[in-house]
Coordinates of N, CA and C in Angstrom, one line a residue:
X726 N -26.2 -26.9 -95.8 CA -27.3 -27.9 -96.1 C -27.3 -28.3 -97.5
X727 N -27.9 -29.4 -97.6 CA -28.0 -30.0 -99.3 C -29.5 -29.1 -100.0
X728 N -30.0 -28.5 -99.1 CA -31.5 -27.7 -100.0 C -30.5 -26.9 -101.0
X729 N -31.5 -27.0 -102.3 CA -31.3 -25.8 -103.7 C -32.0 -24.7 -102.8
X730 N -31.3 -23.3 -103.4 CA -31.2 -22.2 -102.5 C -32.7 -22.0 -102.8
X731 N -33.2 -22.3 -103.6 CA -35.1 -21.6 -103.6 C -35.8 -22.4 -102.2
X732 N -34.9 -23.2 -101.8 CA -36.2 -24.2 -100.7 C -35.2 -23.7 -99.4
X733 N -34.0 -22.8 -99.4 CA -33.5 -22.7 -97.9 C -34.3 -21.4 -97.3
X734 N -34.5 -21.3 -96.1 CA -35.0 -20.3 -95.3 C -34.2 -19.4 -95.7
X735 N -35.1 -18.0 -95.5 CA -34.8 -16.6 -96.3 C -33.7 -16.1 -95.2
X736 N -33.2 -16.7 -93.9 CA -32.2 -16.2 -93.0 C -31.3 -17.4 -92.6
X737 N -31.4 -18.0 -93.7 CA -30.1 -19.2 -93.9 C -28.8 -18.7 -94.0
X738 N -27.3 -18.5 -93.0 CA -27.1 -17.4 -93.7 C -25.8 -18.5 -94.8
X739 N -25.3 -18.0 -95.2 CA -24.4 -18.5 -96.9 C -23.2 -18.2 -96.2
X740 N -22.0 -19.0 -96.4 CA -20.5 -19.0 -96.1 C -20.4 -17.3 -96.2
X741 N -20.4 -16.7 -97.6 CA -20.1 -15.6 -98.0 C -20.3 -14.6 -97.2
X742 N -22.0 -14.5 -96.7 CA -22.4 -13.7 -95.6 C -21.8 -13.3 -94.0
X743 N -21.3 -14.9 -93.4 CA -20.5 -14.9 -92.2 C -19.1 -14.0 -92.3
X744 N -18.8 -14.2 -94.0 CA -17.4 -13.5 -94.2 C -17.7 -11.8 -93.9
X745 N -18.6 -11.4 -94.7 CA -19.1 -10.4 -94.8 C -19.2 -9.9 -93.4
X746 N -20.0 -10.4 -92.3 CA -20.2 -10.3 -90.7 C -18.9 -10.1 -90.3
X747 N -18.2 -10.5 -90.7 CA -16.5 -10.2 -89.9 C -15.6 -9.5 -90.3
X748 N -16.6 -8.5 -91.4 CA -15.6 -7.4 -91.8 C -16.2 -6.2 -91.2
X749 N -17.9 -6.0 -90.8 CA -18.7 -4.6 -90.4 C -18.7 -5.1 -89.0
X750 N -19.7 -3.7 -88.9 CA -19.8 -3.6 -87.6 C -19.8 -5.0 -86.1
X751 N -20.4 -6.3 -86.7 CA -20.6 -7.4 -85.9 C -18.9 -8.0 -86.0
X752 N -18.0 -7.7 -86.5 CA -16.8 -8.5 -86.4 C -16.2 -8.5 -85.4
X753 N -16.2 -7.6 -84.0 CA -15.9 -8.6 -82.8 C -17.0 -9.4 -82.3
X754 N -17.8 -8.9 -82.6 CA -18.7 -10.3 -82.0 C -19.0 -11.8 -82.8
X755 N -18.4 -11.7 -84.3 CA -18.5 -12.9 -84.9 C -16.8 -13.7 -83.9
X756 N -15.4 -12.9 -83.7 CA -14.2 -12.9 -82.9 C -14.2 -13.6 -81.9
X757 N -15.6 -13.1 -81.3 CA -15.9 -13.4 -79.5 C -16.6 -15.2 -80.0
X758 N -17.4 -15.7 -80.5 CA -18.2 -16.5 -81.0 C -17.2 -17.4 -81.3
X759 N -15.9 -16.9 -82.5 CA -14.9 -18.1 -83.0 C -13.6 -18.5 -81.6
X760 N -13.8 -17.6 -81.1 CA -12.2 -17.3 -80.1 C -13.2 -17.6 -78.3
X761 N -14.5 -18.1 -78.8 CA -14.7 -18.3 -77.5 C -14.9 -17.3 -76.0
X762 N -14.7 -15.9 -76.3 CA -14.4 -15.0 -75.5 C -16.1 -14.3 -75.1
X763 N -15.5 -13.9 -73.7 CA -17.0 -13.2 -72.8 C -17.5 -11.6 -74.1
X764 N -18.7 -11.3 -73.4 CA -19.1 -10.1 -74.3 C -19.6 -9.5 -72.9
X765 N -20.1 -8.2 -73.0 CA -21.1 -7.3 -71.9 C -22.3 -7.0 -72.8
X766 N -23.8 -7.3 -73.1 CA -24.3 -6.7 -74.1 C -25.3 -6.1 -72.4
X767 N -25.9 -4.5 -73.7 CA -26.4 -3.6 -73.0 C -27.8 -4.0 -73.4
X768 N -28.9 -3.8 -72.7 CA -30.4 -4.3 -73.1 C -31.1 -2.8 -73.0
X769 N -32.6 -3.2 -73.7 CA -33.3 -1.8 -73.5 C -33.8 -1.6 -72.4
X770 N -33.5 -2.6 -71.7 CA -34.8 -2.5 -69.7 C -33.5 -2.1 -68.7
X771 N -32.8 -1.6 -69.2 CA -31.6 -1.3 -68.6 C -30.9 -2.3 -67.7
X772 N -31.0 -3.3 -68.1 CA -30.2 -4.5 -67.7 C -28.8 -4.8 -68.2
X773 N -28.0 -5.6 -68.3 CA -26.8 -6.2 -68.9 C -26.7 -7.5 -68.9
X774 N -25.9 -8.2 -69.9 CA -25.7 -9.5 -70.1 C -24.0 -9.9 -70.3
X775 N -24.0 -10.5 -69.6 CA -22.6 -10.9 -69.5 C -22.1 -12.1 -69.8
X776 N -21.9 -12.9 -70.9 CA -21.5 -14.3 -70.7 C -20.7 -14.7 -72.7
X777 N -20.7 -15.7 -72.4 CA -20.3 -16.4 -74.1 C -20.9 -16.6 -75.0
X778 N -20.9 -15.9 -76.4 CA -21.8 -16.5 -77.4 C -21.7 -17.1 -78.1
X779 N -22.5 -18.3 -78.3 CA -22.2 -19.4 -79.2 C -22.7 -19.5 -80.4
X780 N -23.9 -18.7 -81.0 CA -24.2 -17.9 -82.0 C -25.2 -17.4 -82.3
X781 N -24.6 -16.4 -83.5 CA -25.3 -14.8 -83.5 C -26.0 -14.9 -85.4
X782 N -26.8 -14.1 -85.5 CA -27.4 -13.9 -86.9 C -27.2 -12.9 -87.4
X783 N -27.4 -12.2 -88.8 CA -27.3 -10.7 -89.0 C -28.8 -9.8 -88.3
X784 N -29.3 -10.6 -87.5 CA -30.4 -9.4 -87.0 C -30.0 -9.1 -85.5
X785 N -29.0 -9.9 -84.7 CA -28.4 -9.4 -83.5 C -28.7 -10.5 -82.6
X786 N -29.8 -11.5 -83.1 CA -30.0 -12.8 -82.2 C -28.5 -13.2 -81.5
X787 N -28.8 -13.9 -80.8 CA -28.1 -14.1 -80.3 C -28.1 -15.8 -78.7
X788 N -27.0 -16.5 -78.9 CA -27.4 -18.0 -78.1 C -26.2 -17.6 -77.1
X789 N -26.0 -17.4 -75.4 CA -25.3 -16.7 -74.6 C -25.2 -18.1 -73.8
X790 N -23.9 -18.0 -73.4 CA -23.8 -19.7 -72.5 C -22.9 -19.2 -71.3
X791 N -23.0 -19.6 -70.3 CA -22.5 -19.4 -68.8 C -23.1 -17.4 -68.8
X792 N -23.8 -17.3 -68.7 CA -24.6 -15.9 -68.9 C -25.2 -15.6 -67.6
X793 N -24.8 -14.2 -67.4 CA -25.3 -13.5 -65.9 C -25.9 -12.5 -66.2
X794 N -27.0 -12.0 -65.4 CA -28.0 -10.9 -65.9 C -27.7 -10.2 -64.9
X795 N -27.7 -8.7 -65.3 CA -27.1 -7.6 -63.8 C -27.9 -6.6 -64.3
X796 N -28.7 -6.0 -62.9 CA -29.5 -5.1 -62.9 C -29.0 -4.6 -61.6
X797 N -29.7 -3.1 -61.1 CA -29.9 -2.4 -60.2 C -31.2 -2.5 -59.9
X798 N -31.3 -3.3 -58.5 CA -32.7 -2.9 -57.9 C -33.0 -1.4 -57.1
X799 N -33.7 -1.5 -57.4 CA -34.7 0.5 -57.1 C -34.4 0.3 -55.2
X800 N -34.2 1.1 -55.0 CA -33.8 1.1 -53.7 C -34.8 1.7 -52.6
X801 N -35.2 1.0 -51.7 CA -36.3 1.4 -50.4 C -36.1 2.7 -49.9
X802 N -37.0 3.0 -49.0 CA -36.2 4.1 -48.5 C -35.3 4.1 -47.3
X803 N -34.5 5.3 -47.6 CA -33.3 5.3 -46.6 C -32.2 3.6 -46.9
X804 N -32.3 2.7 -48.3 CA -31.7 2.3 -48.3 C -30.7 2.7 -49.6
X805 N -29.3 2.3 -49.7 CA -28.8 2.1 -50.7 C -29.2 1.4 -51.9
X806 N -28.6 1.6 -53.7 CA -29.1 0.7 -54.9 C -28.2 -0.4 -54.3
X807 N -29.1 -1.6 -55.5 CA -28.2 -2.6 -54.6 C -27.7 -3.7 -56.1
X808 N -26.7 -4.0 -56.6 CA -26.7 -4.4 -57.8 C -27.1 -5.9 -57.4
X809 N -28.0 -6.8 -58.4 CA -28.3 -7.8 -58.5 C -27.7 -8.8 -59.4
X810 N -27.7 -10.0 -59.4 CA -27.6 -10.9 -60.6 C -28.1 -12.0 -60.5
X811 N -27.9 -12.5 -61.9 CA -28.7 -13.9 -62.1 C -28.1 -15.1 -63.2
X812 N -28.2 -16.1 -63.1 CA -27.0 -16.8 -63.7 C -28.2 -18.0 -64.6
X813 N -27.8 -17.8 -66.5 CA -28.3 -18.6 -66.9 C -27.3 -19.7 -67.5
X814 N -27.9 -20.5 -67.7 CA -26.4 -21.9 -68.3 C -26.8 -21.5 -69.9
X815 N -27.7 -21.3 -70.5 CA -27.7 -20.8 -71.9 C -29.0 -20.1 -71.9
X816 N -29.0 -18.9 -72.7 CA -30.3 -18.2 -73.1 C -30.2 -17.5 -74.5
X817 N -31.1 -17.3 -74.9 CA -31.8 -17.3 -76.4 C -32.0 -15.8 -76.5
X818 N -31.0 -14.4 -77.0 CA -31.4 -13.1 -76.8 C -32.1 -12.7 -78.2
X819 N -33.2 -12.2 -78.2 CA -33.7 -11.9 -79.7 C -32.6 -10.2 -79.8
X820 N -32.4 -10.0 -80.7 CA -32.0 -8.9 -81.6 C -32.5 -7.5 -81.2
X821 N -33.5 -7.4 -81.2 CA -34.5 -6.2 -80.9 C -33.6 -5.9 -79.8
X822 N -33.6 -6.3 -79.0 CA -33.6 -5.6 -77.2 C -32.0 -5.4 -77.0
X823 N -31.3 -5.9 -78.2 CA -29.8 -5.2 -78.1 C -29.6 -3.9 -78.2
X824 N -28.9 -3.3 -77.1 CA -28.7 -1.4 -77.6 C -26.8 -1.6 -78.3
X825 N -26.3 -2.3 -77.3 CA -24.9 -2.0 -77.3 C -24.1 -3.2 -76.7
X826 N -23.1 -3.7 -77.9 CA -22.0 -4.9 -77.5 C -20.8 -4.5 -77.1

């Protein structure tokens, strides 16, 4: 953007910083983001996410496009678990609820 850095948002992030992201821990996921490629992320409600991410922040945010949500429903009695899913065309994952990429 053309803002002087005193007037950009404090999670603006700078060329320098993206570089930085692709050398620690988030550099297959900055990989997956440039190279277009699927991810599995693990959530805290013991769900999963499965799909493409089009982008990510240094807090774990994250924008998921052709994205399928897979859970295990709790199972009746006398029946088997039974794996579910659910298919979003793009969703918005906050940071927090990431355990594992």
């Amino acid at each position: 953007t053309n803002l002087p850095p005193e007037e950009q948002p404090e999670d603006f992030m700078q060329p320098s910083e993206m570089t930085n992201l692709q050398k620690g821990p988030m550099g297959p996921l900055v990989d997956a983001v440039n190279n277009k490629m699927p991810i599995l992320v693990s959530l805290r409600s013991n769900r999963k996410l499965y799909g493409y991410p089009k982008a990510i922040d240094r807090h774990w945010n994250m924008i998921l496009e052709s994205c399928y949500e897979i859970w295990s429903a709790e199972p009746r009695e006398g029946k088997q678990t039974r794996t579910q899913t659910r298919f979003f065309s793009r969703l918005f994952l906050r940071g927090d609820n990431v355990i594992c990429v």
